[in-house]
PDB file of C-alpha atoms in Angstrom:
ATOM      1  CA  MET A   1      -8.827  11.724   1.291  1.00  0.00           C
ATOM      2  CA  ASN A   2      -7.911  15.327   0.603  1.00  0.00           C
ATOM      3  CA  PRO A   3      -6.287  15.236  -2.857  1.00  0.00           C
ATOM      4  CA  SER A   4      -3.797  17.941  -1.909  1.00  0.00           C
ATOM      5  CA  ALA A   5      -2.779  16.227   1.331  1.00  0.00           C
ATOM      6  CA  PRO A   6       0.911  15.370   1.586  1.00  0.00           C
ATOM      7  CA  LEU A   7       2.151  11.791   1.769  1.00  0.00           C
ATOM      8  CA  SER A   8       2.245  10.372   5.277  1.00  0.00           C
ATOM      9  CA  ARG A   9       5.455  10.665   7.230  1.00  0.00           C
ATOM     10  CA  THR A  10       6.098   8.032   9.853  1.00  0.00           C
ATOM     11  CA  PRO A  11       8.583   7.709  12.728  1.00  0.00           C
ATOM     12  CA  GLU A  12      11.715   5.609  12.580  1.00  0.00           C
ATOM     13  CA  ALA A  13      11.069   1.915  12.006  1.00  0.00           C
ATOM     14  CA  PRO A  14      10.074  -0.454  13.425  1.00  0.00           C
ATOM     15  CA  TYR A  15       6.332   0.111  13.371  1.00  0.00           C
ATOM     16  CA  TYR A  16       3.411  -1.666  11.696  1.00  0.00           C
ATOM     17  CA  ALA A  17       1.467  -1.193   8.452  1.00  0.00           C
ATOM     18  CA  VAL A  18      -1.942  -2.561   7.491  1.00  0.00           C
ATOM     19  CA  ILE A  19      -2.155  -2.883   3.696  1.00  0.00           C
ATOM     20  CA  PHE A  20      -5.779  -2.955   2.524  1.00  0.00           C
ATOM     21  CA  THR A  21      -6.327  -3.580  -1.210  1.00  0.00           C
ATOM     22  CA  SER A  22      -9.898  -3.513  -2.498  1.00  0.00           C
ATOM     23  CA  LEU A  23     -12.236  -3.438  -5.483  1.00  0.00           C
ATOM     24  CA  ARG A  24     -15.394  -1.360  -5.027  1.00  0.00           C
ATOM     25  CA  THR A  25     -18.820  -2.503  -6.137  1.00  0.00           C
ATOM     26  CA  ALA A  26     -21.181  -0.034  -7.825  1.00  0.00           C
ATOM     27  CA  ASP A  27     -23.140   0.133  -4.556  1.00  0.00           C
ATOM     28  CA  ASP A  28     -22.585   3.618  -3.143  1.00  0.00           C
ATOM     29  CA  ARG A  29     -25.101   3.401  -0.274  1.00  0.00           C
ATOM     30  CA  GLY A  30     -23.426   5.179   2.592  1.00  0.00           C
ATOM     31  CA  TYR A  31     -19.922   4.472   1.353  1.00  0.00           C
ATOM     32  CA  ASP A  32     -18.432   7.973   1.351  1.00  0.00           C
ATOM     33  CA  ALA A  33     -19.775   8.840   4.785  1.00  0.00           C
ATOM     34  CA  MET A  34     -18.495   5.541   6.188  1.00  0.00           C
ATOM     35  CA  ALA A  35     -15.043   6.020   4.644  1.00  0.00           C
ATOM     36  CA  MET A  36     -14.705   9.518   6.063  1.00  0.00           C
ATOM     37  CA  ARG A  37     -15.946   8.404   9.468  1.00  0.00           C
ATOM     38  CA  MET A  38     -13.564   5.440   9.574  1.00  0.00           C
ATOM     39  CA  ALA A  39     -10.586   7.642   8.627  1.00  0.00           C
ATOM     40  CA  ALA A  40     -11.423  10.024  11.464  1.00  0.00           C
ATOM     41  CA  LEU A  41     -12.111   7.218  13.937  1.00  0.00           C
ATOM     42  CA  ALA A  42      -8.857   5.426  13.057  1.00  0.00           C
ATOM     43  CA  ALA A  43      -6.950   8.671  13.579  1.00  0.00           C
ATOM     44  CA  SER A  44      -8.347   8.911  17.112  1.00  0.00           C
ATOM     45  CA  GLN A  45      -7.072   5.458  18.133  1.00  0.00           C
ATOM     46  CA  THR A  46      -4.118   4.875  20.416  1.00  0.00           C
ATOM     47  CA  GLY A  47      -1.088   3.841  18.368  1.00  0.00           C
ATOM     48  CA  TYR A  48      -2.276   5.347  15.078  1.00  0.00           C
ATOM     49  CA  LEU A  49       0.639   6.875  13.144  1.00  0.00           C
ATOM     50  CA  GLY A  50      -0.923   7.896   9.820  1.00  0.00           C
ATOM     51  CA  MET A  51      -2.608   6.704   6.633  1.00  0.00           C
ATOM     52  CA  ASP A  52      -2.170   6.854   2.851  1.00  0.00           C
ATOM     53  CA  SER A  53      -5.187   6.064   0.670  1.00  0.00           C
ATOM     54  CA  VAL A  54      -5.803   6.070  -3.079  1.00  0.00           C
ATOM     55  CA  ARG A  55      -8.712   4.866  -5.198  1.00  0.00           C
ATOM     56  CA  ASP A  56      -8.866   5.184  -8.979  1.00  0.00           C
ATOM     57  CA  ALA A  57     -11.839   5.759 -11.262  1.00  0.00           C
ATOM     58  CA  ASP A  58     -12.191   1.996 -11.834  1.00  0.00           C
ATOM     59  CA  GLY A  59     -12.799   1.419  -8.126  1.00  0.00           C
ATOM     60  CA  ARG A  60      -9.426  -0.148  -7.346  1.00  0.00           C
ATOM     61  CA  GLY A  61      -8.108   1.070  -4.016  1.00  0.00           C
ATOM     62  CA  ILE A  62      -5.145   0.746  -1.702  1.00  0.00           C
ATOM     63  CA  THR A  63      -5.183   2.093   1.848  1.00  0.00           C
ATOM     64  CA  VAL A  64      -2.120   1.726   4.052  1.00  0.00           C
ATOM     65  CA  SER A  65      -2.493   2.673   7.701  1.00  0.00           C
ATOM     66  CA  TYR A  66       0.482   2.887  10.052  1.00  0.00           C
ATOM     67  CA  TRP A  67       0.450   1.765  13.668  1.00  0.00           C
ATOM     68  CA  ARG A  68       2.786   1.729  16.642  1.00  0.00           C
ATOM     69  CA  ASN A  69       2.408  -1.993  17.302  1.00  0.00           C
ATOM     70  CA  GLU A  70       0.265  -5.076  16.721  1.00  0.00           C
ATOM     71  CA  LYS A  71      -1.842  -4.465  19.803  1.00  0.00           C
ATOM     72  CA  SER A  72      -3.108  -1.140  18.445  1.00  0.00           C
ATOM     73  CA  ILE A  73      -4.081  -2.891  15.183  1.00  0.00           C
ATOM     74  CA  ARG A  74      -6.034  -5.590  17.009  1.00  0.00           C
ATOM     75  CA  ILE A  75      -7.879  -3.043  19.145  1.00  0.00           C
ATOM     76  CA  TRP A  76      -8.787  -1.011  16.041  1.00  0.00           C
ATOM     77  CA  LYS A  77     -10.030  -4.107  14.217  1.00  0.00           C
ATOM     78  CA  ALA A  78     -12.249  -4.981  17.177  1.00  0.00           C
ATOM     79  CA  ASN A  79     -13.716  -1.439  17.522  1.00  0.00           C
ATOM     80  CA  GLU A  80     -17.494  -1.821  17.432  1.00  0.00           C
ATOM     81  CA  GLU A  81     -18.202   0.905  14.887  1.00  0.00           C
ATOM     82  CA  HIS A  82     -15.332  -0.375  12.747  1.00  0.00           C
ATOM     83  CA  GLN A  83     -16.783  -3.895  12.953  1.00  0.00           C
ATOM     84  CA  GLN A  84     -20.058  -2.580  11.501  1.00  0.00           C
ATOM     85  CA  ALA A  85     -18.144  -0.892   8.684  1.00  0.00           C
ATOM     86  CA  GLN A  86     -16.265  -4.136   8.003  1.00  0.00           C
ATOM     87  CA  GLN A  87     -19.604  -5.948   7.690  1.00  0.00           C
ATOM     88  CA  GLY A  88     -20.840  -3.313   5.243  1.00  0.00           C
ATOM     89  CA  GLY A  89     -17.632  -3.727   3.272  1.00  0.00           C
ATOM     90  CA  LYS A  90     -18.067  -7.458   3.056  1.00  0.00           C
ATOM     91  CA  LEU A  91     -21.769  -7.362   2.178  1.00  0.00           C
ATOM     92  CA  MET A  92     -22.121  -4.239   0.013  1.00  0.00           C
ATOM     93  CA  TRP A  93     -19.127  -2.107  -0.828  1.00  0.00           C
ATOM     94  CA  TYR A  94     -16.279  -4.397  -1.872  1.00  0.00           C
ATOM     95  CA  SER A  95     -16.396  -7.124  -4.493  1.00  0.00           C
ATOM     96  CA  ASP A  96     -12.979  -8.220  -3.249  1.00  0.00           C
ATOM     97  CA  TYR A  97     -10.391  -7.199  -0.682  1.00  0.00           C
ATOM     98  CA  GLN A  98      -7.180  -8.391   0.928  1.00  0.00           C
ATOM     99  CA  VAL A  99      -5.702  -7.319   4.251  1.00  0.00           C
ATOM    100  CA  ARG A 100      -2.013  -7.732   5.087  1.00  0.00           C
ATOM    101  CA  ILE A 101      -0.407  -6.906   8.436  1.00  0.00           C
ATOM    102  CA  ALA A 102       3.271  -6.104   8.078  1.00  0.00           C
ATOM    103  CA  LYS A 103       6.138  -4.912  10.253  1.00  0.00           C
ATOM    104  CA  VAL A 104       7.944  -1.987   8.629  1.00  0.00           C
ATOM    105  CA  GLU A 105      11.670  -2.610   9.011  1.00  0.00           C
ATOM    106  CA  ARG A 106      13.118   0.380   7.150  1.00  0.00           C
ATOM    107  CA  GLY A 107      12.118   3.264   4.949  1.00  0.00           C
ATOM    108  CA  TYR A 108      13.380   6.276   3.035  1.00  0.00           C
ATOM    109  CA  GLY A 109      12.014   9.131   0.968  1.00  0.00           C
ATOM    110  CA  LYS A 110      12.815  11.400  -1.915  1.00  0.00           C
ATOM    111  CA  MET A 111      15.038  13.615   0.201  1.00  0.00           C
ATOM    112  CA  GLN A 112      16.964  10.753   1.809  1.00  0.00           C
ATOM    113  CA  GLU A 113      19.239   8.234   0.184  1.00  0.00           C
ATOM    114  CA  ALA A 114      18.312   4.613   0.652  1.00  0.00           C
ATOM    115  CA  GLU A 115      20.379   2.568   3.053  1.00  0.00           C
TER     116      GLU A 115
ATOM    117  CA  MET B   1      -2.101  -1.548 -14.523  1.00  0.00           C
ATOM    118  CA  ASN B   2      -4.994  -3.297 -16.215  1.00  0.00           C
ATOM    119  CA  PRO B   3      -8.107  -1.836 -14.546  1.00  0.00           C
ATOM    120  CA  SER B   4      -9.905  -5.157 -14.679  1.00  0.00           C
ATOM    121  CA  ALA B   5      -6.999  -7.101 -13.188  1.00  0.00           C
ATOM    122  CA  PRO B   6      -7.811  -8.932  -9.956  1.00  0.00           C
ATOM    123  CA  LEU B   7      -6.174  -8.034  -6.662  1.00  0.00           C
ATOM    124  CA  SER B   8      -2.863  -9.778  -6.067  1.00  0.00           C
ATOM    125  CA  ARG B   9      -2.903 -13.043  -4.169  1.00  0.00           C
ATOM    126  CA  THR B  10       0.197 -13.924  -2.228  1.00  0.00           C
ATOM    127  CA  PRO B  11       1.456 -17.095  -0.558  1.00  0.00           C
ATOM    128  CA  GLU B  12       1.278 -17.759   3.154  1.00  0.00           C
ATOM    129  CA  ALA B  13       3.180 -15.243   5.258  1.00  0.00           C
ATOM    130  CA  PRO B  14       5.941 -14.513   5.993  1.00  0.00           C
ATOM    131  CA  TYR B  15       7.098 -12.659   2.894  1.00  0.00           C
ATOM    132  CA  TYR B  16       8.033  -9.041   2.191  1.00  0.00           C
ATOM    133  CA  ALA B  17       6.212  -5.994   0.839  1.00  0.00           C
ATOM    134  CA  VAL B  18       7.651  -2.776  -0.584  1.00  0.00           C
ATOM    135  CA  ILE B  19       5.165   0.074  -0.068  1.00  0.00           C
ATOM    136  CA  PHE B  20       5.817   2.923  -2.496  1.00  0.00           C
ATOM    137  CA  THR B  21       3.694   6.059  -2.017  1.00  0.00           C
ATOM    138  CA  SER B  22       4.150   8.914  -4.503  1.00  0.00           C
ATOM    139  CA  LEU B  23       2.866  12.188  -5.876  1.00  0.00           C
ATOM    140  CA  ARG B  24       3.301  12.659  -9.622  1.00  0.00           C
ATOM    141  CA  THR B  25       4.514  15.879 -11.205  1.00  0.00           C
ATOM    142  CA  ALA B  26       2.845  17.181 -14.388  1.00  0.00           C
ATOM    143  CA  ASP B  27       5.915  15.964 -16.301  1.00  0.00           C
ATOM    144  CA  ASP B  28       4.765  13.032 -18.436  1.00  0.00           C
ATOM    145  CA  ARG B  29       7.976  12.612 -20.451  1.00  0.00           C
ATOM    146  CA  GLY B  30       8.425   8.884 -20.786  1.00  0.00           C
ATOM    147  CA  TYR B  31       6.489   8.096 -17.631  1.00  0.00           C
ATOM    148  CA  ASP B  32       3.930   5.598 -18.925  1.00  0.00           C
ATOM    149  CA  ALA B  33       6.489   3.607 -20.910  1.00  0.00           C
ATOM    150  CA  MET B  34       8.827   3.513 -17.907  1.00  0.00           C
ATOM    151  CA  ALA B  35       6.050   2.403 -15.550  1.00  0.00           C
ATOM    152  CA  MET B  36       4.989  -0.429 -17.861  1.00  0.00           C
ATOM    153  CA  ARG B  37       8.585  -1.502 -18.389  1.00  0.00           C
ATOM    154  CA  MET B  38       9.356  -1.503 -14.674  1.00  0.00           C
ATOM    155  CA  ALA B  39       6.240  -3.573 -13.899  1.00  0.00           C
ATOM    156  CA  ALA B  40       7.315  -6.163 -16.470  1.00  0.00           C
ATOM    157  CA  LEU B  41      10.954  -6.115 -15.364  1.00  0.00           C
ATOM    158  CA  ALA B  42      10.002  -6.495 -11.686  1.00  0.00           C
ATOM    159  CA  ALA B  43       7.796  -9.454 -12.559  1.00  0.00           C
ATOM    160  CA  SER B  44      10.797 -11.182 -14.159  1.00  0.00           C
ATOM    161  CA  GLN B  45      12.951 -10.940 -11.016  1.00  0.00           C
ATOM    162  CA  THR B  46      13.737 -13.868  -8.749  1.00  0.00           C
ATOM    163  CA  GLY B  47      11.622 -13.688  -5.614  1.00  0.00           C
ATOM    164  CA  TYR B  48       8.858 -11.512  -7.114  1.00  0.00           C
ATOM    165  CA  LEU B  49       5.432 -12.556  -5.798  1.00  0.00           C
ATOM    166  CA  GLY B  50       3.091  -9.901  -7.218  1.00  0.00           C
ATOM    167  CA  MET B  51       2.112  -6.242  -7.242  1.00  0.00           C
ATOM    168  CA  ASP B  52      -0.887  -3.993  -6.575  1.00  0.00           C
ATOM    169  CA  SER B  53      -0.812  -0.458  -7.957  1.00  0.00           C
ATOM    170  CA  VAL B  54      -3.302   2.431  -7.957  1.00  0.00           C
ATOM    171  CA  ARG B  55      -2.988   6.074  -8.992  1.00  0.00           C
ATOM    172  CA  ASP B  56      -5.850   8.562  -8.848  1.00  0.00           C
ATOM    173  CA  ALA B  57      -6.638  11.500 -11.125  1.00  0.00           C
ATOM    174  CA  ASP B  58      -4.811  13.880  -8.755  1.00  0.00           C
ATOM    175  CA  GLY B  59      -1.556  11.981  -9.243  1.00  0.00           C
ATOM    176  CA  ARG B  60      -1.477  10.312  -5.836  1.00  0.00           C
ATOM    177  CA  GLY B  61      -0.251   6.734  -6.120  1.00  0.00           C
ATOM    178  CA  ILE B  62       0.426   3.667  -4.039  1.00  0.00           C
ATOM    179  CA  THR B  63       2.265   0.646  -5.408  1.00  0.00           C
ATOM    180  CA  VAL B  64       2.838  -2.384  -3.214  1.00  0.00           C
ATOM    181  CA  SER B  65       5.098  -5.109  -4.558  1.00  0.00           C
ATOM    182  CA  TYR B  66       5.483  -8.463  -2.833  1.00  0.00           C
ATOM    183  CA  TRP B  67       8.754 -10.374  -2.534  1.00  0.00           C
ATOM    184  CA  ARG B  68       9.968 -13.670  -1.156  1.00  0.00           C
ATOM    185  CA  ASN B  69      12.699 -12.128   1.000  1.00  0.00           C
ATOM    186  CA  GLU B  70      14.861  -9.069   1.614  1.00  0.00           C
ATOM    187  CA  LYS B  71      17.592 -10.270  -0.709  1.00  0.00           C
ATOM    188  CA  SER B  72      15.256 -10.236  -3.705  1.00  0.00           C
ATOM    189  CA  ILE B  73      14.260  -6.638  -2.835  1.00  0.00           C
ATOM    190  CA  ARG B  74      17.880  -5.504  -2.637  1.00  0.00           C
ATOM    191  CA  ILE B  75      18.751  -7.127  -5.957  1.00  0.00           C
ATOM    192  CA  TRP B  76      15.728  -5.483  -7.625  1.00  0.00           C
ATOM    193  CA  LYS B  77      16.646  -2.080  -6.200  1.00  0.00           C
ATOM    194  CA  ALA B  78      20.169  -2.425  -7.580  1.00  0.00           C
ATOM    195  CA  ASN B  79      19.026  -3.521 -11.067  1.00  0.00           C
ATOM    196  CA  GLU B  80      20.692  -1.160 -13.551  1.00  0.00           C
ATOM    197  CA  GLU B  81      17.606  -0.348 -15.603  1.00  0.00           C
ATOM    198  CA  HIS B  82      15.618   0.101 -12.404  1.00  0.00           C
ATOM    199  CA  GLN B  83      18.316   2.464 -11.089  1.00  0.00           C
ATOM    200  CA  GLN B  84      17.845   4.643 -14.177  1.00  0.00           C
ATOM    201  CA  ALA B  85      14.082   4.679 -13.599  1.00  0.00           C
ATOM    202  CA  GLN B  86      14.649   5.638  -9.956  1.00  0.00           C
ATOM    203  CA  GLN B  87      16.784   8.588 -11.102  1.00  0.00           C
ATOM    204  CA  GLY B  88      14.032   9.682 -13.493  1.00  0.00           C
ATOM    205  CA  GLY B  89      11.552   9.409 -10.664  1.00  0.00           C
ATOM    206  CA  LYS B  90      13.649  11.582  -8.405  1.00  0.00           C
ATOM    207  CA  LEU B  91      14.445  14.206 -11.056  1.00  0.00           C
ATOM    208  CA  MET B  92      11.263  14.379 -13.160  1.00  0.00           C
ATOM    209  CA  TRP B  93       8.263  12.252 -12.328  1.00  0.00           C
ATOM    210  CA  TYR B  94       7.643  12.466  -8.591  1.00  0.00           C
ATOM    211  CA  SER B  95       7.308  15.616  -6.507  1.00  0.00           C
ATOM    212  CA  ASP B  96       7.454  13.380  -3.440  1.00  0.00           C
ATOM    213  CA  TYR B  97       7.709   9.704  -2.569  1.00  0.00           C
ATOM    214  CA  GLN B  98       8.252   7.390   0.377  1.00  0.00           C
ATOM    215  CA  VAL B  99       9.471   3.792   0.310  1.00  0.00           C
ATOM    216  CA  ARG B 100       8.829   1.364   3.162  1.00  0.00           C
ATOM    217  CA  ILE B 101      10.152  -2.202   3.371  1.00  0.00           C
ATOM    218  CA  ALA B 102       7.963  -4.405   5.529  1.00  0.00           C
ATOM    219  CA  LYS B 103       7.719  -8.040   6.537  1.00  0.00           C
ATOM    220  CA  VAL B 104       4.180  -9.358   6.064  1.00  0.00           C
ATOM    221  CA  GLU B 105       3.315 -11.396   9.135  1.00  0.00           C
ATOM    222  CA  ARG B 106      -0.295 -12.361   8.391  1.00  0.00           C
ATOM    223  CA  GLY B 107      -3.096 -11.692   5.979  1.00  0.00           C
ATOM    224  CA  TYR B 108      -6.671 -12.537   5.063  1.00  0.00           C
ATOM    225  CA  GLY B 109      -9.218 -11.745   2.398  1.00  0.00           C
ATOM    226  CA  LYS B 110     -12.904 -11.311   1.787  1.00  0.00           C
ATOM    227  CA  MET B 111     -13.501 -15.045   1.665  1.00  0.00           C
ATOM    228  CA  GLN B 112     -11.526 -15.825   4.813  1.00  0.00           C
ATOM    229  CA  GLU B 113     -12.227 -14.782   8.349  1.00  0.00           C
ATOM    230  CA  ALA B 114      -9.471 -12.856  10.082  1.00  0.00           C
ATOM    231  CA  GLU B 115      -7.386 -14.668  12.658  1.00  0.00           C
TER     232      GLU B 115
END
């Protein structure tokens, strides 16, 4: 991700979030190119609303992508090129990961008071 | 967070997640002590299920905390010491942040196939 990029803004809830937590291996083969490609490919999908992604120097990462509905998440998961990337993640790039699919019910930011 | 800590494991869905995305200022006054204290205080709250937190060298961070239900999230938000930390965050430590409250509907990990 572009380090100077702003935080994602999303429309009014409800919408969906996919929370992807991961630990990277030391195996860098093709990782950066895949990650950039997947970010661009996700952004081209119907129902995509945005993404926030952070990884620290120890290889611990959290990526949250935002989606209009569950259907758009299922179609993205089944995307053929994404399926290949998921296989690479399982076999090479991640020593561990967890995926959580969640319905965002409310939200607020620095400039807005919480409900 | 401990860099060698494993990724959080959570019980079967449904449960709740609070997704906190943030950009740090250069103002370090008291930040590390506050962050450690808040992690410990959150972990002592009723309904707390776990937390994953990453910040990169550019100051971009994502913290996801997991909770049994909405009530436990509201009580944690209203905690007096946490309220003081939130004020410090707004005034000193974060140039921007977004908070999203989401109901986790399903999840899977590296060792489990997706539904």
